[in-house]
mmCIF file of C-alpha atoms in Angstrom:
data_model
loop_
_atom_site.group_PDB
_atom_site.id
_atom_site.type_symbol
_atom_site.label_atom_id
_atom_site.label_comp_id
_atom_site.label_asym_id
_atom_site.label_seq_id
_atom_site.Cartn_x
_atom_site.Cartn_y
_atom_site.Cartn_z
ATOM 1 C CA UNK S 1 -37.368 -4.090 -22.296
ATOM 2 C CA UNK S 2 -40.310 -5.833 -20.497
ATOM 3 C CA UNK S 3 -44.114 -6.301 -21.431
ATOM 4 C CA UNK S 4 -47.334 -4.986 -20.636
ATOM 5 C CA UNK S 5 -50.774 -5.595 -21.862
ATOM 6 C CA UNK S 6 -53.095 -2.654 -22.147
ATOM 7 C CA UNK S 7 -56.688 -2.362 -23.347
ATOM 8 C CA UNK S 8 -56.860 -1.891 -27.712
ATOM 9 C CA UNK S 9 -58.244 0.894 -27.536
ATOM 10 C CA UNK S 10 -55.120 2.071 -26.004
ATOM 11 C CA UNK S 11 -52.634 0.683 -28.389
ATOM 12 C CA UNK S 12 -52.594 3.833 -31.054
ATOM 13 C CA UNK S 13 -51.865 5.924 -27.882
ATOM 14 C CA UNK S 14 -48.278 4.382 -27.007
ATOM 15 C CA UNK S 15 -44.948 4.842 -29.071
ATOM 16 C CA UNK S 16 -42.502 2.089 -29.315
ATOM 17 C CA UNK S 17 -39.627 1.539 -31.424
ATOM 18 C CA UNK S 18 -40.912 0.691 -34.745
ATOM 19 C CA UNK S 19 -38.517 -2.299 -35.300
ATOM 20 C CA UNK S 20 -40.476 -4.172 -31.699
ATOM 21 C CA UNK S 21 -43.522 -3.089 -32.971
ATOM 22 C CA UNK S 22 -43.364 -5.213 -36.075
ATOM 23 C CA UNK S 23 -42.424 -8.185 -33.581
ATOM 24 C CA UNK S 24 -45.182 -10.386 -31.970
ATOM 25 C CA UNK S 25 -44.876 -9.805 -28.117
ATOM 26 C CA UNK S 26 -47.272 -12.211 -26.771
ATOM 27 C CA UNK S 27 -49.224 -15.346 -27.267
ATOM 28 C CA UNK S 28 -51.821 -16.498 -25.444
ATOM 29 C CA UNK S 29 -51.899 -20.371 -24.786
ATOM 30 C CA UNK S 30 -54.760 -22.444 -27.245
ATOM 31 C CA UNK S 31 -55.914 -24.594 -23.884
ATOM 32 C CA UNK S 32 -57.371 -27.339 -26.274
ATOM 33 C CA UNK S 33 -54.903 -28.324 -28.121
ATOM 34 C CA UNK S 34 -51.255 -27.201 -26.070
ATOM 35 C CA UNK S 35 -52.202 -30.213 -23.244
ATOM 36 C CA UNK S 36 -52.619 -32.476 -26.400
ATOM 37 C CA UNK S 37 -49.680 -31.826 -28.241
ATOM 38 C CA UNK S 38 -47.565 -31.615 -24.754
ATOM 39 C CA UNK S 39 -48.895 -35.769 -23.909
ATOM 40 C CA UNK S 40 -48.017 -36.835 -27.733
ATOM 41 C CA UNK S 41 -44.444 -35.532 -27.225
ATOM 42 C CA UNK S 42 -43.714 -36.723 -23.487
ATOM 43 C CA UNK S 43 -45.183 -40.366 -24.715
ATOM 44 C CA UNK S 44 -42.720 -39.912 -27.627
ATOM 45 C CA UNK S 45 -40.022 -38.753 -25.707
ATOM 46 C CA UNK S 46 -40.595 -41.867 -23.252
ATOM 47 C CA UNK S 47 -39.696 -44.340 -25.689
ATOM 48 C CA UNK S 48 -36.016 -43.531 -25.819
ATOM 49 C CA UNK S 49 -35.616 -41.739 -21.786
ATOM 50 C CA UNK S 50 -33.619 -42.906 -18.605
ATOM 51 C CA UNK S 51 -36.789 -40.997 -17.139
ATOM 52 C CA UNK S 52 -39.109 -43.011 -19.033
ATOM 53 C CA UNK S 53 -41.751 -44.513 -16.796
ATOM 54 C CA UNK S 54 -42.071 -40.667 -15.411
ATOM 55 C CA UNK S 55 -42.193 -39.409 -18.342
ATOM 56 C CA UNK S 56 -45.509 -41.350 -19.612
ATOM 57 C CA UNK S 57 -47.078 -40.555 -15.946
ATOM 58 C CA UNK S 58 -46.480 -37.099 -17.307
ATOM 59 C CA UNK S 59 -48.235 -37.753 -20.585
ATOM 60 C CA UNK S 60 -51.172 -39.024 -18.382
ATOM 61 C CA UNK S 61 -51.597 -35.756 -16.493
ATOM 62 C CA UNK S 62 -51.530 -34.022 -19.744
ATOM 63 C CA UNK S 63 -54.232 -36.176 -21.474
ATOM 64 C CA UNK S 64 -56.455 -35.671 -18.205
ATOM 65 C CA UNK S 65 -55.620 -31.768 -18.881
ATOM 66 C CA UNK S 66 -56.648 -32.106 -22.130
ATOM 67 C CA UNK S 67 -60.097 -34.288 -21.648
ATOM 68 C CA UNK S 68 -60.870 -31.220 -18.526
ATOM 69 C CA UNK S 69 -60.377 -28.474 -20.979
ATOM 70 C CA UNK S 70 -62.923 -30.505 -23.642
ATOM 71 C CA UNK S 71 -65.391 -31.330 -21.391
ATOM 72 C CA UNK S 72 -65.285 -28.229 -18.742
ATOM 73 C CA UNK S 73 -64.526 -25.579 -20.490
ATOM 74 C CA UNK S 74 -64.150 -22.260 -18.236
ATOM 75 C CA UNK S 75 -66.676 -19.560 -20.225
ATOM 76 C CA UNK S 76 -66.634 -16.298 -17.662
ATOM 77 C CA UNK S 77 -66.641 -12.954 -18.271
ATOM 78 C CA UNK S 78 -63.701 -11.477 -17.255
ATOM 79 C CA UNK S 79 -63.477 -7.974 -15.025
ATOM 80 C CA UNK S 80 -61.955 -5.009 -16.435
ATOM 81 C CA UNK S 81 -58.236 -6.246 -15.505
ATOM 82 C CA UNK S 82 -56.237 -4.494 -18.044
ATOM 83 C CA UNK S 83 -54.985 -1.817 -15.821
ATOM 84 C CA UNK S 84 -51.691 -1.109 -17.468
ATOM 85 C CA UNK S 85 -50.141 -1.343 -14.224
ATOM 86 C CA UNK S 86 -49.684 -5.099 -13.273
ATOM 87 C CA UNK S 87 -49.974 -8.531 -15.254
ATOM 88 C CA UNK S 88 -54.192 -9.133 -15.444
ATOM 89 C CA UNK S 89 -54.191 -12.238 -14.205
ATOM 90 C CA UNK S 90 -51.544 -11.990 -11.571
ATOM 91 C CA UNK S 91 -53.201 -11.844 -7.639
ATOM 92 C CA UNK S 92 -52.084 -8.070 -7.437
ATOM 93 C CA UNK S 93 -55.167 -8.086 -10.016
ATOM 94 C CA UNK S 94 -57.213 -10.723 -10.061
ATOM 95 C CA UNK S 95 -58.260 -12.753 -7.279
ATOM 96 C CA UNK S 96 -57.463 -16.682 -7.307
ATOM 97 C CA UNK S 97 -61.061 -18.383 -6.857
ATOM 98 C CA UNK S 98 -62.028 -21.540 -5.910
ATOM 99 C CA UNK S 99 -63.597 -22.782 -9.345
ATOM 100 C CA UNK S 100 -60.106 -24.154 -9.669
ATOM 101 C CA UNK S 101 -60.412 -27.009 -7.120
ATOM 102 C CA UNK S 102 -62.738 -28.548 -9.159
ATOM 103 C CA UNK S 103 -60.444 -29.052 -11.842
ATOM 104 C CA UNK S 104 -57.744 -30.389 -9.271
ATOM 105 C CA UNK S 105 -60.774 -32.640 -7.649
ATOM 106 C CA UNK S 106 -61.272 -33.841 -11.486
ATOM 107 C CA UNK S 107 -57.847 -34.651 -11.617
ATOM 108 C CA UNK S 108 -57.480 -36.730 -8.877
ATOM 109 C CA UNK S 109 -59.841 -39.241 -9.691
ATOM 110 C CA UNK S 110 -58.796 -39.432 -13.364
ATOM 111 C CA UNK S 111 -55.346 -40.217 -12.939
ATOM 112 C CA UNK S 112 -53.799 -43.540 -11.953
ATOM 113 C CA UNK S 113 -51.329 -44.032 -9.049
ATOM 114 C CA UNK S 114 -48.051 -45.796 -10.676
ATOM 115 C CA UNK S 115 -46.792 -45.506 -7.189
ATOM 116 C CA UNK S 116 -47.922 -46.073 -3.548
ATOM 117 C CA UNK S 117 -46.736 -42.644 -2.977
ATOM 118 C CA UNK S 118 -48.721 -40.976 -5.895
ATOM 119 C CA UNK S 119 -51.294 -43.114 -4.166
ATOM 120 C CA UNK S 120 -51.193 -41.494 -0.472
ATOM 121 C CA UNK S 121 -50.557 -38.125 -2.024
ATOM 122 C CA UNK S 122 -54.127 -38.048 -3.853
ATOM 123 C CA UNK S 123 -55.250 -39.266 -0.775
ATOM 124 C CA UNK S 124 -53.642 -36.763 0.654
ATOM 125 C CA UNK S 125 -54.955 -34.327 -0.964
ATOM 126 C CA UNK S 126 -58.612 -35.247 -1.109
ATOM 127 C CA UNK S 127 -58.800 -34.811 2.538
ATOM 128 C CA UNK S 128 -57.405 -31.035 2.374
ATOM 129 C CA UNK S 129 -60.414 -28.524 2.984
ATOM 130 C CA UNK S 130 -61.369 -25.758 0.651
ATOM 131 C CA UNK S 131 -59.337 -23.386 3.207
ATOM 132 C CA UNK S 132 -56.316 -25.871 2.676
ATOM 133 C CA UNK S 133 -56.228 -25.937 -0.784
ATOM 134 C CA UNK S 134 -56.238 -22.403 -1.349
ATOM 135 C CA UNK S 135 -53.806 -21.521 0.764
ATOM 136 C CA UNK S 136 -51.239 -23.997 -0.778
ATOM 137 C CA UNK S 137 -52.285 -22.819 -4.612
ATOM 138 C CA UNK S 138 -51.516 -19.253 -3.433
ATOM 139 C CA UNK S 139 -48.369 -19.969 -1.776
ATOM 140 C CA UNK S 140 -46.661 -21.812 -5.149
ATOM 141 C CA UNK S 141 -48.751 -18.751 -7.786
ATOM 142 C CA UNK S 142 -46.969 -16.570 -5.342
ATOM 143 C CA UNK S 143 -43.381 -18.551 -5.699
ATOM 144 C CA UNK S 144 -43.185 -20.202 -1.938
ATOM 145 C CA UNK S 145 -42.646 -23.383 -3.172
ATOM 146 C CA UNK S 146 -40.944 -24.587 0.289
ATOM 147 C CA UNK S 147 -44.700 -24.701 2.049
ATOM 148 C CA UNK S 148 -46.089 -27.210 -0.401
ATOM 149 C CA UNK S 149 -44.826 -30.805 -0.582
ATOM 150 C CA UNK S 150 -43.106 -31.323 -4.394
ATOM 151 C CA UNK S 151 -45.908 -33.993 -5.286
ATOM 152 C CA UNK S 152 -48.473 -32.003 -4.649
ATOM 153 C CA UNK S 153 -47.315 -29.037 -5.841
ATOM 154 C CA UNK S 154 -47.415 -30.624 -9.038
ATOM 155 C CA UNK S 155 -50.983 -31.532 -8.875
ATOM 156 C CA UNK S 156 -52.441 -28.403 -7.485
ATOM 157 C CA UNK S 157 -50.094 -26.707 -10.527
ATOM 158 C CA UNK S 158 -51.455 -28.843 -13.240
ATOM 159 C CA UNK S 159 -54.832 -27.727 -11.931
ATOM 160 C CA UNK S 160 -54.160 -23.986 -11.826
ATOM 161 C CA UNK S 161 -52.947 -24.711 -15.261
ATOM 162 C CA UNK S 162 -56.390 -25.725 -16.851
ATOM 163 C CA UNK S 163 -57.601 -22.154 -15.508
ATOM 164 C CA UNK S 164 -55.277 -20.061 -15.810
ATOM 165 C CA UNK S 165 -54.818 -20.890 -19.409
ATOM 166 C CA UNK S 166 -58.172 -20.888 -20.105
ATOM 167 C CA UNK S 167 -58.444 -17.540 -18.669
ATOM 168 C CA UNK S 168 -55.329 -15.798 -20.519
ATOM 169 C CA UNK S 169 -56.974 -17.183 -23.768
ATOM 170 C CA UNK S 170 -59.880 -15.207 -22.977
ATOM 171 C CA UNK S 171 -57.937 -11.490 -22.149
ATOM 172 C CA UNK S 172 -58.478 -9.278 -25.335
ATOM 173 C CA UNK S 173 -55.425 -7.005 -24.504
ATOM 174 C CA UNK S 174 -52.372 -6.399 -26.822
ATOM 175 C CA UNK S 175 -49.160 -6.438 -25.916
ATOM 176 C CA UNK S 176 -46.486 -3.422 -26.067
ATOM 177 C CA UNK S 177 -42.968 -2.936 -25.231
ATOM 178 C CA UNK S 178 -41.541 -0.836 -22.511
ATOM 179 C CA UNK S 179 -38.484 -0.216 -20.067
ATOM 180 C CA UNK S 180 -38.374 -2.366 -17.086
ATOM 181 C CA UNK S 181 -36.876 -4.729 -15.250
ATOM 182 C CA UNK S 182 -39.201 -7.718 -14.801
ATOM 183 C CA UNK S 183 -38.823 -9.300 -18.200
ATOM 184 C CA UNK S 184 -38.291 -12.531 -16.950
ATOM 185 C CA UNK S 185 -41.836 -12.685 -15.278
ATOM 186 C CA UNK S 186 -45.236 -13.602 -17.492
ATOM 187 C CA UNK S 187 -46.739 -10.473 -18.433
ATOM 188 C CA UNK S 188 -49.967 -12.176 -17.708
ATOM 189 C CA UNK S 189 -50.178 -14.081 -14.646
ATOM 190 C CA UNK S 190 -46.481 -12.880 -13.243
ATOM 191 C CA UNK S 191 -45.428 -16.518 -12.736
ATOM 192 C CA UNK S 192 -42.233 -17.640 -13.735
ATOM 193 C CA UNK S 193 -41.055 -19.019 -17.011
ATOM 194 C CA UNK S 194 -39.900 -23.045 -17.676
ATOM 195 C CA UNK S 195 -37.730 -22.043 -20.301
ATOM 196 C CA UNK S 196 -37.026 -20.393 -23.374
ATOM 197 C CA UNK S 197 -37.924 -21.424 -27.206
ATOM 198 C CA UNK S 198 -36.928 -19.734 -30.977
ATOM 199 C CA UNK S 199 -39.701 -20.771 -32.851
ATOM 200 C CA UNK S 200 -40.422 -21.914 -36.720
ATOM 201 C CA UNK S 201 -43.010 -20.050 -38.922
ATOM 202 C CA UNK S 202 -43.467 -16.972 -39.506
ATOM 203 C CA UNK S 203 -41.330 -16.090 -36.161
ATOM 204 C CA UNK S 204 -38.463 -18.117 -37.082
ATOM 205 C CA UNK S 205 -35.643 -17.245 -35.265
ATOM 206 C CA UNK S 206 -37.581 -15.126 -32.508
ATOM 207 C CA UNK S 207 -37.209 -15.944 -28.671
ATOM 208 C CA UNK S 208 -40.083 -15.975 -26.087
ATOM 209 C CA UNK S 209 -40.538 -17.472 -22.827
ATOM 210 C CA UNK S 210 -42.926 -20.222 -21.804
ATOM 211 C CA UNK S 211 -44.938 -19.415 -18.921
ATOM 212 C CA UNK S 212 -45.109 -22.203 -16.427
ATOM 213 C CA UNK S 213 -48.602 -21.220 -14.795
ATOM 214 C CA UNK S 214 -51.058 -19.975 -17.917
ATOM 215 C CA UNK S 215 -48.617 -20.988 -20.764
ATOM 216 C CA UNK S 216 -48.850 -18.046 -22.391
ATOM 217 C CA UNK S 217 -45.531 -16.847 -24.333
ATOM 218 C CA UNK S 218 -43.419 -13.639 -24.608
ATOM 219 C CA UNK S 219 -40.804 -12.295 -26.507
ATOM 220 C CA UNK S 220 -37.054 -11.579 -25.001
ATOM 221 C CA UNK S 221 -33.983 -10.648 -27.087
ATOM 222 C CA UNK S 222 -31.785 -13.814 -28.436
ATOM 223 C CA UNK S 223 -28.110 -13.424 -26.310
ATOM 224 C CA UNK S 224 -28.933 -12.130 -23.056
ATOM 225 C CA UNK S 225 -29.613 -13.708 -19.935
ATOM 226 C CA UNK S 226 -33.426 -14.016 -19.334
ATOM 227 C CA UNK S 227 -33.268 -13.359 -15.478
ATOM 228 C CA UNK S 228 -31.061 -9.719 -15.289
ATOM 229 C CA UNK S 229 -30.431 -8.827 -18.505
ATOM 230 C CA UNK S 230 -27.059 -9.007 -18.815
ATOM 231 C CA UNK S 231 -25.717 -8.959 -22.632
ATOM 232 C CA UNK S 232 -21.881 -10.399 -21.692
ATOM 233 C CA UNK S 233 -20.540 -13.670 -20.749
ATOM 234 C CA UNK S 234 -23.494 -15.475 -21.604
ATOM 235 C CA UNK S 235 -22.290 -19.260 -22.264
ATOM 236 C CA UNK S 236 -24.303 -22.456 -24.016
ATOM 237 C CA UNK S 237 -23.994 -26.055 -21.737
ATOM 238 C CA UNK S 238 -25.811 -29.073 -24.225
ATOM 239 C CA UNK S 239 -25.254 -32.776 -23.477
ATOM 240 C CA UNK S 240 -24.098 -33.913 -26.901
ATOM 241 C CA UNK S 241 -22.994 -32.031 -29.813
ATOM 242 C CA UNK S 242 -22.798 -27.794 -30.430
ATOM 243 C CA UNK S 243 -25.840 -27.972 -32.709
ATOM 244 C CA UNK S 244 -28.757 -29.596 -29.559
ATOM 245 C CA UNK S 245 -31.381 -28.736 -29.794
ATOM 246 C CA UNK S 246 -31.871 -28.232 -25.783
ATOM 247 C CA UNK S 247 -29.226 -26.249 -23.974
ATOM 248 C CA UNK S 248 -28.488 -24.279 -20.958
ATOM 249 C CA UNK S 249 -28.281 -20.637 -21.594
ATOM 250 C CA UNK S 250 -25.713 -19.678 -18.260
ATOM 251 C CA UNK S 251 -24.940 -16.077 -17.195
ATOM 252 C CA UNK S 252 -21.743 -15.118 -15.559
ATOM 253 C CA UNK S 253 -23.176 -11.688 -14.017
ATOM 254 C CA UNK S 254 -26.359 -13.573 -12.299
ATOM 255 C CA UNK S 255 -24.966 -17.235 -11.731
ATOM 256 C CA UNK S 256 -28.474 -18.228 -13.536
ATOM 257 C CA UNK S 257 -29.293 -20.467 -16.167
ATOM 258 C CA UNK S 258 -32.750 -21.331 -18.581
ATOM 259 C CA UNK S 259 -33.182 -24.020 -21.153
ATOM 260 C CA UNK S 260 -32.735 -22.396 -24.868
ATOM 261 C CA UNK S 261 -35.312 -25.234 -27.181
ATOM 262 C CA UNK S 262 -34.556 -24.447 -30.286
ATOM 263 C CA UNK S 263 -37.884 -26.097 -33.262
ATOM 264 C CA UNK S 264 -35.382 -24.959 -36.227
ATOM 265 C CA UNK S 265 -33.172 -27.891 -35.101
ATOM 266 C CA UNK S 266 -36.307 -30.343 -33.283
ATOM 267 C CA UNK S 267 -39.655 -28.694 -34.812
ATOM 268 C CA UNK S 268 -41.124 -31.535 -32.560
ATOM 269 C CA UNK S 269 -40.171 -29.757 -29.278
ATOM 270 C CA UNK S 270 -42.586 -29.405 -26.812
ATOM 271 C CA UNK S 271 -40.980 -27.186 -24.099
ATOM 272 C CA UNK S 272 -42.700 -28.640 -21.111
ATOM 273 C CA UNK S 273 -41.832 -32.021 -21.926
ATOM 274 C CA UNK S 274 -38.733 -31.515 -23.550
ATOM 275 C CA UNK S 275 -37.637 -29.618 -20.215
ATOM 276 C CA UNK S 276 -38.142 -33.271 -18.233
ATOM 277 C CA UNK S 277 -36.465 -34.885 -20.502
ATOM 278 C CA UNK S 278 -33.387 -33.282 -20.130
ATOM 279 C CA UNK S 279 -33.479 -32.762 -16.901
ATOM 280 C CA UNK S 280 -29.691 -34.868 -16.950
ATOM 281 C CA UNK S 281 -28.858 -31.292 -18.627
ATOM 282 C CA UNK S 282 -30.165 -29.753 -15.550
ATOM 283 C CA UNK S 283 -27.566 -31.762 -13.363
ATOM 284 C CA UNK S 284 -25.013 -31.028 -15.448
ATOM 285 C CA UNK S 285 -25.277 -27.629 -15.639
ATOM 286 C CA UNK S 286 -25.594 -26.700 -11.865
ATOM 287 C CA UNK S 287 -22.730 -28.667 -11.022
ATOM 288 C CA UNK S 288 -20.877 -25.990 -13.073
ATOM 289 C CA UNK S 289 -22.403 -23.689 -10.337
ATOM 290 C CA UNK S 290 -25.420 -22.168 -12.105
ATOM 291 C CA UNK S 291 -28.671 -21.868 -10.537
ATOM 292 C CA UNK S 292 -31.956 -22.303 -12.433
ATOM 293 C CA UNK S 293 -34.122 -19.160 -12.619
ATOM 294 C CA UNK S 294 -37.615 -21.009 -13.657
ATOM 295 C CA UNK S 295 -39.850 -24.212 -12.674
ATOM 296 C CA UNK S 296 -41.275 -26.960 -14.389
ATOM 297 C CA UNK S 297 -44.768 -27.637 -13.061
ATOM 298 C CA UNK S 298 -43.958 -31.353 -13.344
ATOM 299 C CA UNK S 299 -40.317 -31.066 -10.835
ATOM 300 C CA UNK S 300 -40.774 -29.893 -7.871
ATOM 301 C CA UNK S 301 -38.285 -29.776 -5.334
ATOM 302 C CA UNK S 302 -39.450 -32.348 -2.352
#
């Protein structure tokens, strides 16, 4: 089963299996409040971390994120993308602009340098042209992460952030269900997912995948691996104790492995941050031989 999102008028057109219709397939990210919520919990999480002092430059970046969204907010009237064919936002559809660069220019001159190497890599970055700058942000939206340096990769990422979330909060489309086999991509902007989450609330016990580009989040079946599908031979890796909140969901079939967050067991989990800060999970787990099938805007390989 994979995701598509298709115009409303279309929706009393399609027929699904009644049980997935009664399940919510997709949220859209809430752009004013997720970068808020996200800096709260990596500050919190910093307090008791090996990774602390990154941690809280993390928290930084998320509270510029948050200030950009309140005082730039992105108002445009979207094209008709919902096509029914391809993920609206992703570049098959909708062509990356450069209104973005203003966000990452914002960014840049908000944020502190902790290091002399955050330092030359603002610098760094300053001095790329327009031309430049595009052409890294469409090499990492289209998953070439080897021709962007890791540190700014994650600068130019928590730039495309701000807009693409902003956009996918603006699409009008529903979701509905159908055979394919691309689950493990956002049915929005195509990107790739940080990890996976079973929610509280009125979805308790539901899975869906964090996008790590416009944060939106869709649902995927509980006990199956989120990058082929397979339903066998799916084992759990956490650090401390059978009940974690955070583990490693590994398949056999693929050699993959995602994070599993679990908010029955941590309601405070924030899946972005909670990702960094088990990244020691992360170690642990591919030295068991898996290989992680999503990113984390904030680790990129150098």
């Amino acid at each position: 089963m994979s995701i598509k999102i298709i115009p409303q008028e279309q929706l009393e057109q399609q027929t699904t299996n009644s049980v997935i219709r009664q399940i919510p397939l997709l949220f859209y990210p809430s752009p004013k409040t997720l970068y808020i919520h996200r800096a709260e919990r990596l500050k919190d999480l910093a307090t008791s971390s090996p990774f602390s002092e990154y941690l809280k430059f993390c928290a930084t970046i998320a509270e510029v994120q948050a200030n950009i969204v309140k005082q730039k907010p992105l108002n445009i009237d979207l094209p008709n993308i919902l096509d029914g064919q391809h993920p609206p936002l992703s570049l098959y559809n909708f062509t990356l602009s450069t209104f973005w660069q203003t966000y990452l220019s914002d960014l840049l001159s908000s944020v502190t340098a902790t290091t002399e190497q955050i330092r030359l890599v603002i610098e760094q970055l300053r001095q790329n042209s327009s031309e430049q700058l595009q052409d890294k942000a469409n090499h990492l939206i289209n998953g070439e992460f080897n021709c962007v340096e890791g540190n700014e990769a994650m600068f130019i990422w928590s730039a495309l952030s701000i807009y693409y979330s902003q956009l996918a909060s603006q699409i009008k489309g529903k979701a509905i269900a159908e055979s394919t086999d691309k689950n493990w991509l956002c049915p929005v902007c195509n990107s790739m997912p940080v990890a996976s989450i079973i929610q509280l609330g009125s979805n308790n016990g539901l899975r869906y995948l964090h996008c790590s580009l416009c944060e939106s989040e869709w649902y995927v079946p509980r006990i199956k691996c989120t990058c082929c599908d397979n339903m066998q031979d799916i084992q759990y890796f956490s650090l401390d104790k059978e009940l974690s909140a955070t583990k490693t969901e590994c398949c056999d079939a693929c050699h993959s492995y995602l994070k599993i967050l679990d908010q029955d067991k941590d309601p405070r989990i924030e899946i972005i941050a909670d990702d960094i800060a088990s990244l020691i999970l992360d170690i642990k787990t591919e030295e068991e031989g898996f290989a992680k099938s999503g990113i984390n805007p904030f680790i990129f390989a150098q």
